[in-house]
CSV table of C-alpha atoms in Angstrom, one decimal:
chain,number,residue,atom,x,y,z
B,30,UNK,CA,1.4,-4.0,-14.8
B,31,UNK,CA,4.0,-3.3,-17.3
B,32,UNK,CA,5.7,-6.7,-16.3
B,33,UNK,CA,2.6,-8.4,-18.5
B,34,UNK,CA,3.4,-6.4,-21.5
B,35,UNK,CA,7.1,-6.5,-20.9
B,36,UNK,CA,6.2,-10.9,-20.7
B,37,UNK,CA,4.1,-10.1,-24.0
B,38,UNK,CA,6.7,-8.6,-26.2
B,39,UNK,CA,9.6,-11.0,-25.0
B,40,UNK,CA,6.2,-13.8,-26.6
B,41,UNK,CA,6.2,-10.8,-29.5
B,42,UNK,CA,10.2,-10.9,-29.9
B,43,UNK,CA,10.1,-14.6,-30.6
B,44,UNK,CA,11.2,-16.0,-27.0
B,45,UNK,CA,8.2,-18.4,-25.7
B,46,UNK,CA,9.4,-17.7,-21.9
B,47,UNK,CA,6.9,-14.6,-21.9
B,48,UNK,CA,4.2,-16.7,-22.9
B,49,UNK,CA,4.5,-19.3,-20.5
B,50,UNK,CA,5.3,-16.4,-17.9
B,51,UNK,CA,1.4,-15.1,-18.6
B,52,UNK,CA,-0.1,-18.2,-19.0
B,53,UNK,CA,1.2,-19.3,-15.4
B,54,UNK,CA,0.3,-15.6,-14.1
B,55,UNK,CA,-3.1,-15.8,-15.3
B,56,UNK,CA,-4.1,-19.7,-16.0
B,57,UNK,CA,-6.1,-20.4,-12.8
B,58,UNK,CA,-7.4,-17.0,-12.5
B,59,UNK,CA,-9.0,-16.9,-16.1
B,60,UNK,CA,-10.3,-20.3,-15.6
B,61,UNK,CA,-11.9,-19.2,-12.3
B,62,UNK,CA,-13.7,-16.1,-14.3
B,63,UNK,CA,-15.1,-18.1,-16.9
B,64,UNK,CA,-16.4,-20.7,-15.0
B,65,UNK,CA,-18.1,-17.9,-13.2
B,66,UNK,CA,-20.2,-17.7,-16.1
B,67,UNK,CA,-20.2,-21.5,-17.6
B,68,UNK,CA,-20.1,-23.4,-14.0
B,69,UNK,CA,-18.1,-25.9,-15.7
B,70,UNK,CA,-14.3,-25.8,-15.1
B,71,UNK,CA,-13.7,-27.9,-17.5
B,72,UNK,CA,-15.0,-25.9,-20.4
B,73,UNK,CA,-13.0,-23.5,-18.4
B,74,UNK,CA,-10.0,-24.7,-18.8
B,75,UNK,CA,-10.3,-24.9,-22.8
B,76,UNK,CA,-11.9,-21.7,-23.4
B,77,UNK,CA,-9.0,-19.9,-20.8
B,78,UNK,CA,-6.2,-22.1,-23.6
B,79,UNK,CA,-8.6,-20.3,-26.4
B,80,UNK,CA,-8.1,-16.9,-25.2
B,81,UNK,CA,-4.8,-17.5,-24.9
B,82,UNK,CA,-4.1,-19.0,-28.3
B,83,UNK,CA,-6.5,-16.6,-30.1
B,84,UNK,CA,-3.6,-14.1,-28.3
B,85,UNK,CA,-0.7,-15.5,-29.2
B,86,UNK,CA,-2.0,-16.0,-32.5
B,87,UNK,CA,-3.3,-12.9,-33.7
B,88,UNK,CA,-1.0,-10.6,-31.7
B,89,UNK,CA,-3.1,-7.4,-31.4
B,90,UNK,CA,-1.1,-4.6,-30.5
B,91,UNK,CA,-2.2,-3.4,-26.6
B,92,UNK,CA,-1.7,-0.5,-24.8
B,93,UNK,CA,1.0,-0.1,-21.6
B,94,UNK,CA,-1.3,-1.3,-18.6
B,95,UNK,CA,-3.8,-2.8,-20.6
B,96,UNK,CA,-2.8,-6.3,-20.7
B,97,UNK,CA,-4.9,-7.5,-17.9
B,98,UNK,CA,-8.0,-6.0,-19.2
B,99,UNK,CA,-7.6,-6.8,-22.4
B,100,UNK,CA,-6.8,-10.3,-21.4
B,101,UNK,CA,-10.5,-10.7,-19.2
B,102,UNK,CA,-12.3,-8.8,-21.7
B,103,UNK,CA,-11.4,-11.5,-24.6
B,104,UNK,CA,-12.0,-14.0,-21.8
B,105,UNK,CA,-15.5,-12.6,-21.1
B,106,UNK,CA,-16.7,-12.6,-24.6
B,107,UNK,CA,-15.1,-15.9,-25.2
B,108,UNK,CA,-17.7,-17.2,-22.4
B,109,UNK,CA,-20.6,-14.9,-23.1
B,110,UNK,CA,-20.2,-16.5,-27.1
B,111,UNK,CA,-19.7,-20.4,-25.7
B,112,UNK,CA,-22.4,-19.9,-23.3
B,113,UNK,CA,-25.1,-18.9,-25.4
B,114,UNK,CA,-24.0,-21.7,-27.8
B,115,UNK,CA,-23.9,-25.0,-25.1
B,116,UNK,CA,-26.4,-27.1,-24.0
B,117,UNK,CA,-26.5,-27.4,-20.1
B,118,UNK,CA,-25.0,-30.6,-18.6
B,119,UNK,CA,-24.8,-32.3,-15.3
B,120,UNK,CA,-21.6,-31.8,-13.7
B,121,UNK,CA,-19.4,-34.1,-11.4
B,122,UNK,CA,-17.8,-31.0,-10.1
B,123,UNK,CA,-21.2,-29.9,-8.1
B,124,UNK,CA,-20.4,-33.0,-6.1
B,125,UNK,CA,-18.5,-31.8,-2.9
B,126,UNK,CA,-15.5,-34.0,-2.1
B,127,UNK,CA,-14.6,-34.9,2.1
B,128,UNK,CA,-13.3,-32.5,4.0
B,129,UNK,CA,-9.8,-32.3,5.1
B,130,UNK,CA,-8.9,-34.6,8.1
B,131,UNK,CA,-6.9,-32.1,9.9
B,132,UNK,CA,-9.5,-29.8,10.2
B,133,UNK,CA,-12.0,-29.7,13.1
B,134,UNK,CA,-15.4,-31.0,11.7
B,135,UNK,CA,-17.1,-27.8,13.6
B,136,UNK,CA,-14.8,-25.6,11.9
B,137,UNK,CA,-15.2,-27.4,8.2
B,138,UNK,CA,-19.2,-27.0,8.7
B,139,UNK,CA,-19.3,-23.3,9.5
B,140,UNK,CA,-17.0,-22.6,6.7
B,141,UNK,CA,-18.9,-24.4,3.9
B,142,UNK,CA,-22.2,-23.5,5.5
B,143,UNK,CA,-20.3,-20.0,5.2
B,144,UNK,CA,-19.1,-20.4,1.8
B,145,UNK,CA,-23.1,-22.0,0.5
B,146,UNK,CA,-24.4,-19.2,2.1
B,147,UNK,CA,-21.9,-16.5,-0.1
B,148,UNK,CA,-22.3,-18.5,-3.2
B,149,UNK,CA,-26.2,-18.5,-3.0
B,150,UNK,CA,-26.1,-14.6,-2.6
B,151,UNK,CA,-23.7,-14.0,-5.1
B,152,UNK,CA,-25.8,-15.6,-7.4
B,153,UNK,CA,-29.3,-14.6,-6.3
B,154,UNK,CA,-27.0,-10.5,-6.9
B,155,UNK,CA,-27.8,-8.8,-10.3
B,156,UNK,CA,-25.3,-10.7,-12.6
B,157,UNK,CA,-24.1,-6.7,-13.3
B,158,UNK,CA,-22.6,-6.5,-9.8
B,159,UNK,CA,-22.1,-10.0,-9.6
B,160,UNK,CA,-19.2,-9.8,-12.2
B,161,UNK,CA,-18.1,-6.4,-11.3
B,162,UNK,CA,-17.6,-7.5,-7.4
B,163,UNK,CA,-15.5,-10.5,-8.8
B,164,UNK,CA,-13.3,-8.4,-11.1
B,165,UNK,CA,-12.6,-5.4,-8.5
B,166,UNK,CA,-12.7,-7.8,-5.6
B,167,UNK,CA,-10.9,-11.2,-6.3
B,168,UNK,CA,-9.0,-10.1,-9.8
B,169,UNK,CA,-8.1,-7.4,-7.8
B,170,UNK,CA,-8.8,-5.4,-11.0
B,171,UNK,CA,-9.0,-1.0,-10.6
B,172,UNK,CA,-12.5,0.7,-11.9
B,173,UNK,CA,-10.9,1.3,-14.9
B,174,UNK,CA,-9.8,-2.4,-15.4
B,175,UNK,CA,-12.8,-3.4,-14.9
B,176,UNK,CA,-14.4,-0.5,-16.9
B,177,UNK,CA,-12.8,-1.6,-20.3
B,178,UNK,CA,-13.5,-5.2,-19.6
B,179,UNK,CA,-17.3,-4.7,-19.4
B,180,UNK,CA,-17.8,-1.9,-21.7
B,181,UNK,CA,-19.4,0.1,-19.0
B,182,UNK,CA,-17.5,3.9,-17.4
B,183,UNK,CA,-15.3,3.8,-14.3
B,184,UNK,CA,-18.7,5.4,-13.3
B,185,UNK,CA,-20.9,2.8,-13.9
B,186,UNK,CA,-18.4,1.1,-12.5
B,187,UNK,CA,-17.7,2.8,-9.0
B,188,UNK,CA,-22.1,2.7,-8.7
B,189,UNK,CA,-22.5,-0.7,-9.7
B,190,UNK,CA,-19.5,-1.9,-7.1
B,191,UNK,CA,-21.2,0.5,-4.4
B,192,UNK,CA,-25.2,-1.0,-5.7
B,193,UNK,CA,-23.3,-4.6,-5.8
B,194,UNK,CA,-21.7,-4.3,-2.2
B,195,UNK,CA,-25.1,-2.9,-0.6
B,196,UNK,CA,-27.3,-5.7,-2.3
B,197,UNK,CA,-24.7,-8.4,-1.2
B,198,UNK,CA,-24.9,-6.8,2.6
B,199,UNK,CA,-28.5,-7.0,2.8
B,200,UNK,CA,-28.1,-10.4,1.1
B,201,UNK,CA,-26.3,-11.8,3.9
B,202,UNK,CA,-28.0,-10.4,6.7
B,203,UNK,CA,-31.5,-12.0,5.3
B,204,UNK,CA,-29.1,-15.5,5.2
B,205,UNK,CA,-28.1,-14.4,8.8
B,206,UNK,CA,-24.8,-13.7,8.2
B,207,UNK,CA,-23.9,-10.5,10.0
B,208,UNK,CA,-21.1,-7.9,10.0
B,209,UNK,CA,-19.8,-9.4,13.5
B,210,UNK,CA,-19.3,-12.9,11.8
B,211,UNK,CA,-17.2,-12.0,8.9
């Protein structure tokens, strides 16, 4: 982790390679968080140039190994703040586009079906667990990471990733989806 705040005070020191070195680290991740609350990329997208503007722009001082955290937790408020601010719109992106031609139909079906199936149970989850399985499972974020960027203990933490894993277990069993399939 030190290689984020090593990029942040080479931004801090007046050379813009860090930033750009951050921004390409965590640009698709970011945007993939927020839209996890806004289910718009493309509000996304400008709110994950937002956080890093309001960043680069303020320049608050952050602790060795924090950068990540502090990083998703402006990200999260950023979202929290838009959200409850917007007006809900349809969305192109809902659309599904073909699938690939190299694939086997057969195989294409049983993975969207698959992917429908973890999308719907991820959502029907407590929006608690929801975020914390996303942040310790595809941010690859510790307990304590993910701690700071909720405001919630790394013990809160290790029982709602334990209460989050359970739910989404029972979740996909009711949806058929069994431990011999994944």
């Amino acid at each position: 982790m030190t290689c984020d705040e090593a990029f942040y005070r080479q931004y801090l020191s007046g050379d813009d390679a860090g930033l750009e070195a951050l921004m390409k680290k965590y640009g698709a991740p970011l945007i993939l968080y927020i839209d996890g609350y806004l289910h718009d990329v493309h509000e996304a997208e400008e709110l994950m140039l937002d956080v890093f503007a309001y960043l680069f722009t303020k320049r608050p001082k952050i602790r060795d190994g924090g950068f990540k955290a502090y990083l998703y937790k402006a990200a999260r408020h950023m979202a929290l703040r838009h959200k409850s601010r917007r007006k809900p719109l349809f969305s192109l992106d809902a659309l599904t586009g073909e699938p690939d031609g190299r694939l086997l139909a057969e195989e294409v079906i049983q993975t969207e079906e698959r992917n429908r199936v973890l999308h719907f149970c991820m959502n029907e989850m407590n929006p608690d667990y929801r975020e914390v399985l996303y942040l310790t499972y595809f941010e690859d974020m510790s307990y304590a990471q993910a701690a700071e960027v909720t405001g919630k203990t790394v013990k809160q933490i290790t029982n709602m990733v334990y209460r989050g894993k359970e739910s989404l277990r029972r979740l996909l069993e009711r949806e058929g989806i069994t431990n011999a399939e994944s």
